Coordinates of C-alpha atoms in Angstrom, one line a residue:
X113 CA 0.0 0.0 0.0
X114 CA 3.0 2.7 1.1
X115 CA 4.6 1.5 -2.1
X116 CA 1.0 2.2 -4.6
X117 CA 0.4 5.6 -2.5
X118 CA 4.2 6.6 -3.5
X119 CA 4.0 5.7 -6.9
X120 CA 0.9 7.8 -7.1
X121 CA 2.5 10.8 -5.9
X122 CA 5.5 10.3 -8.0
X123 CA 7.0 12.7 -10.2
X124 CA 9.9 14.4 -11.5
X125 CA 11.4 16.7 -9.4
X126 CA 13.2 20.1 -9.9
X127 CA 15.6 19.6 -7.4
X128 CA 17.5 17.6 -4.5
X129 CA 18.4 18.8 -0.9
X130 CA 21.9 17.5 0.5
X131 CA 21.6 16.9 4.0
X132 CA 25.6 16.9 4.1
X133 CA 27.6 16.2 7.1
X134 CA 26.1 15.8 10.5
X135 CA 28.3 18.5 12.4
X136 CA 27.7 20.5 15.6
X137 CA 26.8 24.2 14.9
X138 CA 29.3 25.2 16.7
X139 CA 32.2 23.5 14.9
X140 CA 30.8 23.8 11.6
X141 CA 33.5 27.0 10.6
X142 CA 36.0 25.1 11.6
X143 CA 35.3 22.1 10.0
X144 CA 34.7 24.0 6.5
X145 CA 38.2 26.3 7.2
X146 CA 39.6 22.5 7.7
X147 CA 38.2 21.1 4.6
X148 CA 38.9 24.4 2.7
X149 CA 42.2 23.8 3.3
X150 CA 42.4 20.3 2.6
X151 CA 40.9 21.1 -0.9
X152 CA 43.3 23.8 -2.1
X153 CA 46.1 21.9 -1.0
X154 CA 44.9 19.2 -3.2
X155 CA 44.6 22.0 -6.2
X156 CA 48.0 22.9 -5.0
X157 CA 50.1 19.6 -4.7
X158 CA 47.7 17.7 -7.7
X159 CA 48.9 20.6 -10.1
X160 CA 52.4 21.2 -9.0
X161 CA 53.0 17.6 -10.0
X162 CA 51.4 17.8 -13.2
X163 CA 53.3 21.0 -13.9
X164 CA 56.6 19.7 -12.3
X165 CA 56.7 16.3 -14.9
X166 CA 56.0 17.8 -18.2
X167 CA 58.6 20.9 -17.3
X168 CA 61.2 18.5 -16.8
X169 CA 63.0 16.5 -19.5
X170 CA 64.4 13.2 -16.9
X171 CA 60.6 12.8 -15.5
X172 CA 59.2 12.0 -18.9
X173 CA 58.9 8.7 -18.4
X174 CA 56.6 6.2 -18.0
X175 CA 56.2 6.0 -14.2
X176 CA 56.1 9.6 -14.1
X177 CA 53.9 10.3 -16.9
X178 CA 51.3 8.4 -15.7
X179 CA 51.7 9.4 -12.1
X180 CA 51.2 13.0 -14.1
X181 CA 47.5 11.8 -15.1
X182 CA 46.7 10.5 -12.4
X183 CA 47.5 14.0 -10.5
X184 CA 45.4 15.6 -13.0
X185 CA 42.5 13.9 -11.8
X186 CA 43.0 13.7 -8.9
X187 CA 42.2 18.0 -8.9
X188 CA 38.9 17.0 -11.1
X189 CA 38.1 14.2 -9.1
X190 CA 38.5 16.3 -5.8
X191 CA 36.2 19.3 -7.5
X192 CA 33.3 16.9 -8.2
X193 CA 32.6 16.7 -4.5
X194 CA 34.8 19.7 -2.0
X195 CA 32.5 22.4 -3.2
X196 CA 29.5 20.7 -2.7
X197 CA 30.3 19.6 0.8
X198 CA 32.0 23.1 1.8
X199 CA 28.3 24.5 0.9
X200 CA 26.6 21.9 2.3
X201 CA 28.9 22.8 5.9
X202 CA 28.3 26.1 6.0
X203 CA 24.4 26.1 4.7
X204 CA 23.4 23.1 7.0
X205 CA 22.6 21.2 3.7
X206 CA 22.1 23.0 0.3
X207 CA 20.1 22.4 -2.7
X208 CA 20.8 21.3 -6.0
X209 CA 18.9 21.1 -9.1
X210 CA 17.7 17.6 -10.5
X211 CA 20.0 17.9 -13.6
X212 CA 23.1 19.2 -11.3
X213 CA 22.7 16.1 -9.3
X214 CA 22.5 13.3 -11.7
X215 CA 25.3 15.0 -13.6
X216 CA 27.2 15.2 -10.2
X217 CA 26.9 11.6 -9.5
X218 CA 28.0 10.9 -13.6
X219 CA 31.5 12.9 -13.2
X220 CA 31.8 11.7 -10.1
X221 CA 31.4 8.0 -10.7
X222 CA 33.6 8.6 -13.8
X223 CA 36.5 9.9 -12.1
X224 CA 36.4 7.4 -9.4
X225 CA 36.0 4.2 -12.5
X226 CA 39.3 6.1 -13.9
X227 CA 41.2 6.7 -10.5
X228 CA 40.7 2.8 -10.6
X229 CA 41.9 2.4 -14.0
X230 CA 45.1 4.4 -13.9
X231 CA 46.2 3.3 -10.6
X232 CA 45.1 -0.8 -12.4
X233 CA 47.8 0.9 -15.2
X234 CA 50.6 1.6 -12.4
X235 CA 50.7 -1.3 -11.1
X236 CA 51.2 -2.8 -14.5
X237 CA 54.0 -0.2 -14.6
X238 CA 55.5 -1.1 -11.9
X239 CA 54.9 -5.0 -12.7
X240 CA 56.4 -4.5 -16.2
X241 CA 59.9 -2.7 -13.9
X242 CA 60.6 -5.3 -11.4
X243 CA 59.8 -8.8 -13.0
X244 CA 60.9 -7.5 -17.0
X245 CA 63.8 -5.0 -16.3
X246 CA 65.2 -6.2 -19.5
X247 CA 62.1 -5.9 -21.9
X248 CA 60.5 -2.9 -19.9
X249 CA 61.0 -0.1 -22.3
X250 CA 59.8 -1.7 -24.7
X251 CA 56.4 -3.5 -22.7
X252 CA 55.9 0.2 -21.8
X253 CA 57.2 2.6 -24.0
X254 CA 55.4 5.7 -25.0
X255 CA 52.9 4.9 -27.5
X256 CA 51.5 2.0 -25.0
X257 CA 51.8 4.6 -22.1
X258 CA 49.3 6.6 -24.2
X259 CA 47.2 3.2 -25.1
X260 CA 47.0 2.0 -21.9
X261 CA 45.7 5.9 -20.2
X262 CA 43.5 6.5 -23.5
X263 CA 41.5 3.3 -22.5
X264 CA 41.7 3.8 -18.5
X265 CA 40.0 7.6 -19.5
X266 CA 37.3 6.3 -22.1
X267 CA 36.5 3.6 -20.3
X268 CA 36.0 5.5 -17.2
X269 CA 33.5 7.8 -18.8
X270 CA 32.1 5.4 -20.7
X271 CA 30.9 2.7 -18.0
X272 CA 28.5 5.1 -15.9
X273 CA 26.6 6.4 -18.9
X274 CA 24.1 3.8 -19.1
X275 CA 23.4 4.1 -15.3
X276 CA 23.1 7.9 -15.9
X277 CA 20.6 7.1 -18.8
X278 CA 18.8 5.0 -16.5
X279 CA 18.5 7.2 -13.6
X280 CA 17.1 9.8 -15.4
X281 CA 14.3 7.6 -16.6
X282 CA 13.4 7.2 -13.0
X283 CA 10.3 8.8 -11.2
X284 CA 10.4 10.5 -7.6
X285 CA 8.2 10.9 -5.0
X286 CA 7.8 14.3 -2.9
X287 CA 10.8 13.3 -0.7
X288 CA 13.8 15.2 -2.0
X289 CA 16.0 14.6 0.6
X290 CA 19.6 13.3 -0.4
X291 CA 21.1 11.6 3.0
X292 CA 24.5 12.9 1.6
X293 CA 27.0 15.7 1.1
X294 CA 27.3 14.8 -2.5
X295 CA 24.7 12.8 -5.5
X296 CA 25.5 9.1 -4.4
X297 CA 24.0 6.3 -6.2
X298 CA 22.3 5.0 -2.9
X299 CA 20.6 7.5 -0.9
X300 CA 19.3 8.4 -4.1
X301 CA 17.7 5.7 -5.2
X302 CA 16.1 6.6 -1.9
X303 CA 13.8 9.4 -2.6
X304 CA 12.7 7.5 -6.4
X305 CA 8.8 5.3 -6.3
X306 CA 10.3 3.2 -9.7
X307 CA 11.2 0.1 -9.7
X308 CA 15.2 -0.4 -9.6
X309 CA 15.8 -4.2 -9.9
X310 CA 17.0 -3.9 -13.3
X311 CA 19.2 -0.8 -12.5
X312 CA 21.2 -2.1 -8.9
X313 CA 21.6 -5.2 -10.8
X314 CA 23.3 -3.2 -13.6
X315 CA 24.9 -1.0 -11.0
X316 CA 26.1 -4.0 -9.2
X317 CA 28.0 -5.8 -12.4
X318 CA 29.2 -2.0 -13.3
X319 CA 31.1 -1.7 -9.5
X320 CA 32.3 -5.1 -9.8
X321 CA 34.1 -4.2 -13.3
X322 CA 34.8 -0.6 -11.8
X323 CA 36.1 -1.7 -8.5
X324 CA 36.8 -5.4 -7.8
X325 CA 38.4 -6.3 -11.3
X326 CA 40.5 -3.6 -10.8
X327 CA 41.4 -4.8 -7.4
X328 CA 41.9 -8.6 -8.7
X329 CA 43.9 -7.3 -11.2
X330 CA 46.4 -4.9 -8.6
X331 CA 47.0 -7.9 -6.0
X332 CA 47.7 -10.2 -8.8
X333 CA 50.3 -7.5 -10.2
X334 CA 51.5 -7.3 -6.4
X335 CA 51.8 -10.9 -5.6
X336 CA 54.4 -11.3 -9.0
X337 CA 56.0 -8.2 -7.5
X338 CA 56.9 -9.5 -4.3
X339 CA 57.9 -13.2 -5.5
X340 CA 60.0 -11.4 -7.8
X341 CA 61.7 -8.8 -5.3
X342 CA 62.3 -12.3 -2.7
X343 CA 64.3 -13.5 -5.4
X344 CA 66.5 -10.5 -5.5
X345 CA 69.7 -11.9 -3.5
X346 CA 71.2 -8.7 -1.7
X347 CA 69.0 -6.7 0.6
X348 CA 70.2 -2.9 -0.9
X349 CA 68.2 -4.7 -4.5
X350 CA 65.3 -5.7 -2.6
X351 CA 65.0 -2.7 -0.9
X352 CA 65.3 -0.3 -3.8
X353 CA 63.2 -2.6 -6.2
X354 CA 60.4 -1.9 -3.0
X355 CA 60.7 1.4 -2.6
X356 CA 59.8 1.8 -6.4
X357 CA 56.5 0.8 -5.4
X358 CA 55.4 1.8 -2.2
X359 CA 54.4 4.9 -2.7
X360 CA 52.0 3.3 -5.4
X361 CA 50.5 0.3 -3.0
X362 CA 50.2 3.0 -0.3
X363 CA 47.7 5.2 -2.5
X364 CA 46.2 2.1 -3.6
X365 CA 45.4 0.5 0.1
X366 CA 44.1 4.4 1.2
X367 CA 41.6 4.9 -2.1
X368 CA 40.2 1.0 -2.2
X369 CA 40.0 0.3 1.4
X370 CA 37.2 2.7 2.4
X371 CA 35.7 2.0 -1.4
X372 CA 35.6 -1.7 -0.6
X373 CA 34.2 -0.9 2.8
X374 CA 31.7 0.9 1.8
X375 CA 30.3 -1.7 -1.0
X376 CA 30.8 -4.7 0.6
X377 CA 28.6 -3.8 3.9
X378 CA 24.8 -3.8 3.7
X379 CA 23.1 -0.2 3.3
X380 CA 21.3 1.0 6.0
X381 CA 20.0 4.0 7.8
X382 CA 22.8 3.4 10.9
X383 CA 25.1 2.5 8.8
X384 CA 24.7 6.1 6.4
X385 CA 26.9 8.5 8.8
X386 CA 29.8 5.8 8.6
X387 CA 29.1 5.6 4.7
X388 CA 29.6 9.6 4.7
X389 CA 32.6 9.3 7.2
X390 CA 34.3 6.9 4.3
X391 CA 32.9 9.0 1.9
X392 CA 35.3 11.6 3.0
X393 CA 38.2 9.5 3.3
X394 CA 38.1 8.5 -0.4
X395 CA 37.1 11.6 -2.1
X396 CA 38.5 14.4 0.0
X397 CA 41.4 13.0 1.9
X398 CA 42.8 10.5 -0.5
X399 CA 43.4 13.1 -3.4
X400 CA 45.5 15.0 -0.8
X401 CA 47.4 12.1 -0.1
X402 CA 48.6 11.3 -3.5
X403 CA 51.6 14.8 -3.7
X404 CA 52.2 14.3 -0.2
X405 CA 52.9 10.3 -0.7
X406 CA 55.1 11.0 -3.7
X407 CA 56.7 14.0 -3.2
X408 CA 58.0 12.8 0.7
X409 CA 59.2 9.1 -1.5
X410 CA 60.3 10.1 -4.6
X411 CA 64.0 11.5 -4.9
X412 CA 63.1 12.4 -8.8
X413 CA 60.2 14.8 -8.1
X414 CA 62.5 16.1 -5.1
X415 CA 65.3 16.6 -6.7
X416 CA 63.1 18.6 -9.4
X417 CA 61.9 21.1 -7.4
X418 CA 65.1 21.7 -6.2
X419 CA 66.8 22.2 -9.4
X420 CA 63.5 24.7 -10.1
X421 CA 64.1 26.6 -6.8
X422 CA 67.7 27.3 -7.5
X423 CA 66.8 28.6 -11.4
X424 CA 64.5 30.9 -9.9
X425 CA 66.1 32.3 -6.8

């Protein structure tokens, strides 16, 4: 009966409210001065990679350049969500138009399908370094650098349009309210009277290509990694063949643990404000993670800005 009197009153709505993040009034301009931050030091540290590997001629290569794209989303990635939730902070929730959201939870989705991609595509890197030292520039040189990132971006915005198409399809009742700082697929499929078997079955093989084959794909390169750096015989060569790829498995446990965490555990109302404590983890605080990460392991990037700051002082 609930279910007939909602699909009676269903509709197509104008726009969404974002409840945002549960916060105490009285902390709420220092949690958006805190977040504010956190977001323009992602602009900051994303970019100055980006800018830092094409300006210099020993970064161009393979581990770099795709370290270089994968900076360069990492600033769109972080913009498909920060201003959002620094709004929502501030306003106690804030509205946004039905076409804003669903296009919100498109970009969004995409950038997350390619964050999965490229770092699938550095660990392939870094599989291609340690176990083929002798065939690796050619297994990746430029041209399958290019390959490889060319399918990890048109794949990524390729996967989510269907669900995109579908959603918009959908019918929604009077209840507007988006149990979010951002246009997740979840809570809003929360506020829609149509039936969604067909589209969270969809959803649910789309994730598992997204997310889990991705996964699969990164401990399998992982597990060849480290049988291949035992075999090294003097601990300096195990060491440095390690240190190539730390920084890369760190960013990788940091963005797919709170993913697989979220997915893997039943969706419920109690369960929401830990779902939007993860959500911040993986979309806010991971992004920032990536120049710091790098910068404090790699010698290259280092060494870099070094050289830079001496040109220009």
């Amino acid at each position: 009966m609930a279910a007939t009197r909602c699909a009676e009153n269903a509709t197509n709505v104008d726009e969404f409210l974002l409840v945002g993040l549960h916060i105490l009034p009285e902390l709420k301009q220092f949690f958006f001065v805190i977040f504010l931050m956190i977001y323009v030091l992602t602009l900051a540290g994303n970019s100055l990679i980006v800018v830092t590997v094409f300006a210099s001629d020993h970064l161009h290569s393979p581990m770099f350049f795709l370290l270089s794209n994968f900076s360069f989303l990492e600033i769109w990635y972080s913009t498909s969500t920060a201003p959002s939730m620094l709004s929502g902070i501030l306003a106690d929730g804030n509205s946004i138009s039905f076409a804003g959201c669903l296009m919100q939870f498109y970009f969004f989705t995409c950038f997350a399908a390619i964050e999965c991609f490229l770092l699938t595509v550095m660990a392939y890197d870094r599989y291609t370094a340690i176990c083929f030292p002798l065939h690796y520039t050619t297994l990746m040189d430029r041209r399958q650098c290019l390959k490889l990132t060319s399918i990890a971006w048109a794949g990524g915005f390729t996967l989510p349009f269907v669900t995109l198409i579908l959603l918009c399809r959908l019918k929604f009742s009077g209840e507007k309210l988006i149990n979010h700082f951002f246009c997740e697929f979840s809570p809003l499929l929360k506020a829609t009277c149509s039936d969604t078997s067909f589209l969270e079955v969809y959803v649910f093989f789309i994730y598992f290509v997204i997310l889990l084959v991705p996964f699969i794909l990164i401990v399998m390169s992982y597990a060849y990694i480290m049988s291949a750096i035992f075999k090294i015989s003097s601990a300096t060569g195990r060491h440095k063949a390690f240190s190539t790829c730390s920084s890369h498995l760190t960013v990788v446990s940091a963005y797919f643990g709170p993913l697989i965490a979220i997915y893997a555990t039943p969706t419920s109302e109690s369960s929401r404000n830990l779902s939007k404590g993860l959500s911040v983890l993986y979309s806010a605080i991971t992004p920032l993670l990536n120049p710091i990460i790098y910068t404090l392991r790699n010698k290259e990037i280092r060494e870099a800005w070094r050289k830079s700051f001496h040109k220009t002082s």
